[in-house]
Each structure stands twice: as structure tokens, then as C-alpha cells.
Amino acid sequence: SSLVKQKAIAAFTELAKAEARVHASTLDQVRFHEVGAIDSIIDTVGCLVALELLDVDLEKVYCSALPVSKGTVWTAHGLMPVPAPATLNLMTDMVVT
């Protein structure tokens, strides 16, 4: 639906903004690596489609506190901390455990 499309674009826009902040860059210069992979796109869009099919109000989605792990992971940028800097940036003001 158009609302799912709008919300998916909004989600990836917020991620791009976080990436731009982390890299001291602009939105035009942001290049998605792992999150640009088809499985990540399907995860994001699929979640929105499922919420819509379940008749969940996409303007008011709540969840329990987000779990946070630690350690490192290999990415296109090399060895990164978990959560990655852009992810951590997105989680600002969110309740995490």
C-alpha cells in the first residue's frame, strides 16, 4: 500500500540520516552496505506489510525495550562494534536493555 511505501522510505531515510551523522557526511553521500542487501530490505518492508495485514496502526507501533548486545562484527567498513555507530545513533532516546 502507499502507507507501507511511505513508512519504508521513512525508515530508510532515518537510517541514512544516522549514517550521515556518523560519517560526518550528507544524505547524498551515504551508501548503504549491509542494510542495502535484499534480506535487510525484505526485513524492513516485510515487517511493515505484516503490521498492515494485522491491521496495526502504523502511526502507533510500540514494543518492549530493545535488547542490546555487545562485541564486534565484520562489515564492509571493517571490524565494527555492536551495536554499530549508526544503529546506536538511531537508538538515541529509545528504551533499551
PDB file of C-alpha atoms in Angstrom:
ATOM      1  CA  SER A   1       0.000   0.000   0.000  1.00  0.00           C
ATOM      2  CA  SER A   2       1.020   3.625  -0.223  1.00  0.00           C
ATOM      3  CA  LEU A   3       1.309   3.831   3.592  1.00  0.00           C
ATOM      4  CA  VAL A   4       3.724   0.867   3.673  1.00  0.00           C
ATOM      5  CA  LYS A   5       5.774   2.509   0.915  1.00  0.00           C
ATOM      6  CA  GLN A   6       5.777   5.826   2.793  1.00  0.00           C
ATOM      7  CA  LYS A   7       6.851   4.175   6.063  1.00  0.00           C
ATOM      8  CA  ALA A   8       9.576   2.100   4.349  1.00  0.00           C
ATOM      9  CA  ILE A   9      11.001   5.221   2.720  1.00  0.00           C
ATOM     10  CA  ALA A  10      10.838   6.999   6.092  1.00  0.00           C
ATOM     11  CA  ALA A  11      12.671   4.117   7.814  1.00  0.00           C
ATOM     12  CA  PHE A  12      15.497   4.078   5.282  1.00  0.00           C
ATOM     13  CA  THR A  13      15.651   7.883   5.339  1.00  0.00           C
ATOM     14  CA  GLU A  14      16.144   7.846   9.123  1.00  0.00           C
ATOM     15  CA  LEU A  15      18.869   5.239   8.701  1.00  0.00           C
ATOM     16  CA  ALA A  16      20.536   7.361   6.017  1.00  0.00           C
ATOM     17  CA  LYS A  17      20.425  10.386   8.334  1.00  0.00           C
ATOM     18  CA  ALA A  18      22.070   8.337  11.093  1.00  0.00           C
ATOM     19  CA  GLU A  19      24.754   7.102   8.688  1.00  0.00           C
ATOM     20  CA  ALA A  20      25.380  10.679   7.527  1.00  0.00           C
ATOM     21  CA  ARG A  21      25.770  11.864  11.141  1.00  0.00           C
ATOM     22  CA  VAL A  22      28.166   9.033  11.997  1.00  0.00           C
ATOM     23  CA  HIS A  23      30.305   9.650   8.906  1.00  0.00           C
ATOM     24  CA  ALA A  24      30.057  13.473   9.134  1.00  0.00           C
ATOM     25  CA  SER A  25      28.617  13.325   5.642  1.00  0.00           C
ATOM     26  CA  THR A  26      25.493  14.281   3.705  1.00  0.00           C
ATOM     27  CA  LEU A  27      22.485  12.205   2.688  1.00  0.00           C
ATOM     28  CA  ASP A  28      23.656  12.368  -0.930  1.00  0.00           C
ATOM     29  CA  GLN A  29      26.961  10.741   0.014  1.00  0.00           C
ATOM     30  CA  VAL A  30      25.509   7.894   2.109  1.00  0.00           C
ATOM     31  CA  ARG A  31      25.955   4.420   0.627  1.00  0.00           C
ATOM     32  CA  PHE A  32      24.149   1.515   2.248  1.00  0.00           C
ATOM     33  CA  HIS A  33      26.224  -1.637   2.525  1.00  0.00           C
ATOM     34  CA  GLU A  34      24.785  -4.454   4.652  1.00  0.00           C
ATOM     35  CA  VAL A  35      21.406  -2.729   5.076  1.00  0.00           C
ATOM     36  CA  GLY A  36      21.155  -2.355   1.309  1.00  0.00           C
ATOM     37  CA  ALA A  37      21.222  -6.120   0.877  1.00  0.00           C
ATOM     38  CA  ILE A  38      17.962  -7.678  -0.258  1.00  0.00           C
ATOM     39  CA  ASP A  39      17.433  -9.525   3.044  1.00  0.00           C
ATOM     40  CA  SER A  40      17.584  -6.271   5.016  1.00  0.00           C
ATOM     41  CA  ILE A  41      15.158  -4.594   2.637  1.00  0.00           C
ATOM     42  CA  ILE A  42      12.774  -7.549   2.900  1.00  0.00           C
ATOM     43  CA  ASP A  43      13.039  -7.475   6.713  1.00  0.00           C
ATOM     44  CA  THR A  44      12.047  -3.807   6.844  1.00  0.00           C
ATOM     45  CA  VAL A  45       9.339  -3.812   4.182  1.00  0.00           C
ATOM     46  CA  GLY A  46       8.060  -7.248   5.230  1.00  0.00           C
ATOM     47  CA  CYS A  47       7.608  -6.086   8.811  1.00  0.00           C
ATOM     48  CA  LEU A  48       5.587  -3.089   7.620  1.00  0.00           C
ATOM     49  CA  VAL A  49       3.457  -5.278   5.333  1.00  0.00           C
ATOM     50  CA  ALA A  50       2.819  -7.740   8.183  1.00  0.00           C
ATOM     51  CA  LEU A  51       1.795  -4.924  10.537  1.00  0.00           C
ATOM     52  CA  GLU A  52      -0.583  -3.578   7.913  1.00  0.00           C
ATOM     53  CA  LEU A  53      -2.072  -7.041   7.267  1.00  0.00           C
ATOM     54  CA  LEU A  54      -2.598  -7.380  11.028  1.00  0.00           C
ATOM     55  CA  ASP A  55      -4.414  -4.028  10.916  1.00  0.00           C
ATOM     56  CA  VAL A  56      -1.878  -2.390  13.239  1.00  0.00           C
ATOM     57  CA  ASP A  57      -1.942   1.407  13.166  1.00  0.00           C
ATOM     58  CA  LEU A  58       1.440   2.179  11.558  1.00  0.00           C
ATOM     59  CA  GLU A  59       1.402   5.584  13.273  1.00  0.00           C
ATOM     60  CA  LYS A  60       1.380   3.975  16.737  1.00  0.00           C
ATOM     61  CA  VAL A  61       3.620   0.923  16.962  1.00  0.00           C
ATOM     62  CA  TYR A  62       5.027   0.077  20.390  1.00  0.00           C
ATOM     63  CA  CYS A  63       7.374  -2.651  21.516  1.00  0.00           C
ATOM     64  CA  SER A  64       9.180  -3.798  24.614  1.00  0.00           C
ATOM     65  CA  ALA A  65      12.647  -2.480  25.425  1.00  0.00           C
ATOM     66  CA  LEU A  66      15.177  -3.259  22.701  1.00  0.00           C
ATOM     67  CA  PRO A  67      17.865  -5.801  23.600  1.00  0.00           C
ATOM     68  CA  VAL A  68      21.423  -4.624  23.075  1.00  0.00           C
ATOM     69  CA  SER A  69      24.320  -6.959  22.521  1.00  0.00           C
ATOM     70  CA  LYS A  70      27.999  -6.223  22.539  1.00  0.00           C
ATOM     71  CA  GLY A  71      31.135  -7.284  20.791  1.00  0.00           C
ATOM     72  CA  THR A  72      32.239  -6.760  17.216  1.00  0.00           C
ATOM     73  CA  VAL A  73      31.226  -7.808  13.716  1.00  0.00           C
ATOM     74  CA  TRP A  74      32.950  -7.678  10.317  1.00  0.00           C
ATOM     75  CA  THR A  75      31.240  -5.304   7.860  1.00  0.00           C
ATOM     76  CA  ALA A  76      32.004  -3.525   4.584  1.00  0.00           C
ATOM     77  CA  HIS A  77      33.668  -0.882   6.779  1.00  0.00           C
ATOM     78  CA  GLY A  78      35.821  -3.478   8.552  1.00  0.00           C
ATOM     79  CA  LEU A  79      35.544  -4.550  12.189  1.00  0.00           C
ATOM     80  CA  MET A  80      32.719  -2.617  13.883  1.00  0.00           C
ATOM     81  CA  PRO A  81      31.366  -2.522  17.427  1.00  0.00           C
ATOM     82  CA  VAL A  82      27.912  -3.948  18.156  1.00  0.00           C
ATOM     83  CA  PRO A  83      25.669  -2.058  18.059  1.00  0.00           C
ATOM     84  CA  ALA A  84      27.192  -0.277  15.071  1.00  0.00           C
ATOM     85  CA  PRO A  85      27.538   3.520  15.372  1.00  0.00           C
ATOM     86  CA  ALA A  86      24.594   4.314  13.066  1.00  0.00           C
ATOM     87  CA  THR A  87      22.392   1.822  14.924  1.00  0.00           C
ATOM     88  CA  LEU A  88      23.398   3.356  18.223  1.00  0.00           C
ATOM     89  CA  ASN A  89      22.578   6.779  16.775  1.00  0.00           C
ATOM     90  CA  LEU A  90      19.085   5.564  15.786  1.00  0.00           C
ATOM     91  CA  MET A  91      18.527   4.212  19.294  1.00  0.00           C
ATOM     92  CA  THR A  92      19.018   7.608  20.924  1.00  0.00           C
ATOM     93  CA  ASP A  93      16.077   8.254  23.271  1.00  0.00           C
ATOM     94  CA  MET A  94      14.818   4.655  22.963  1.00  0.00           C
ATOM     95  CA  VAL A  95      14.413   2.359  25.946  1.00  0.00           C
ATOM     96  CA  VAL A  96      16.979  -0.450  25.697  1.00  0.00           C
ATOM     97  CA  THR A  97      18.066  -3.266  28.000  1.00  0.00           C
TER      98      THR A  97
END
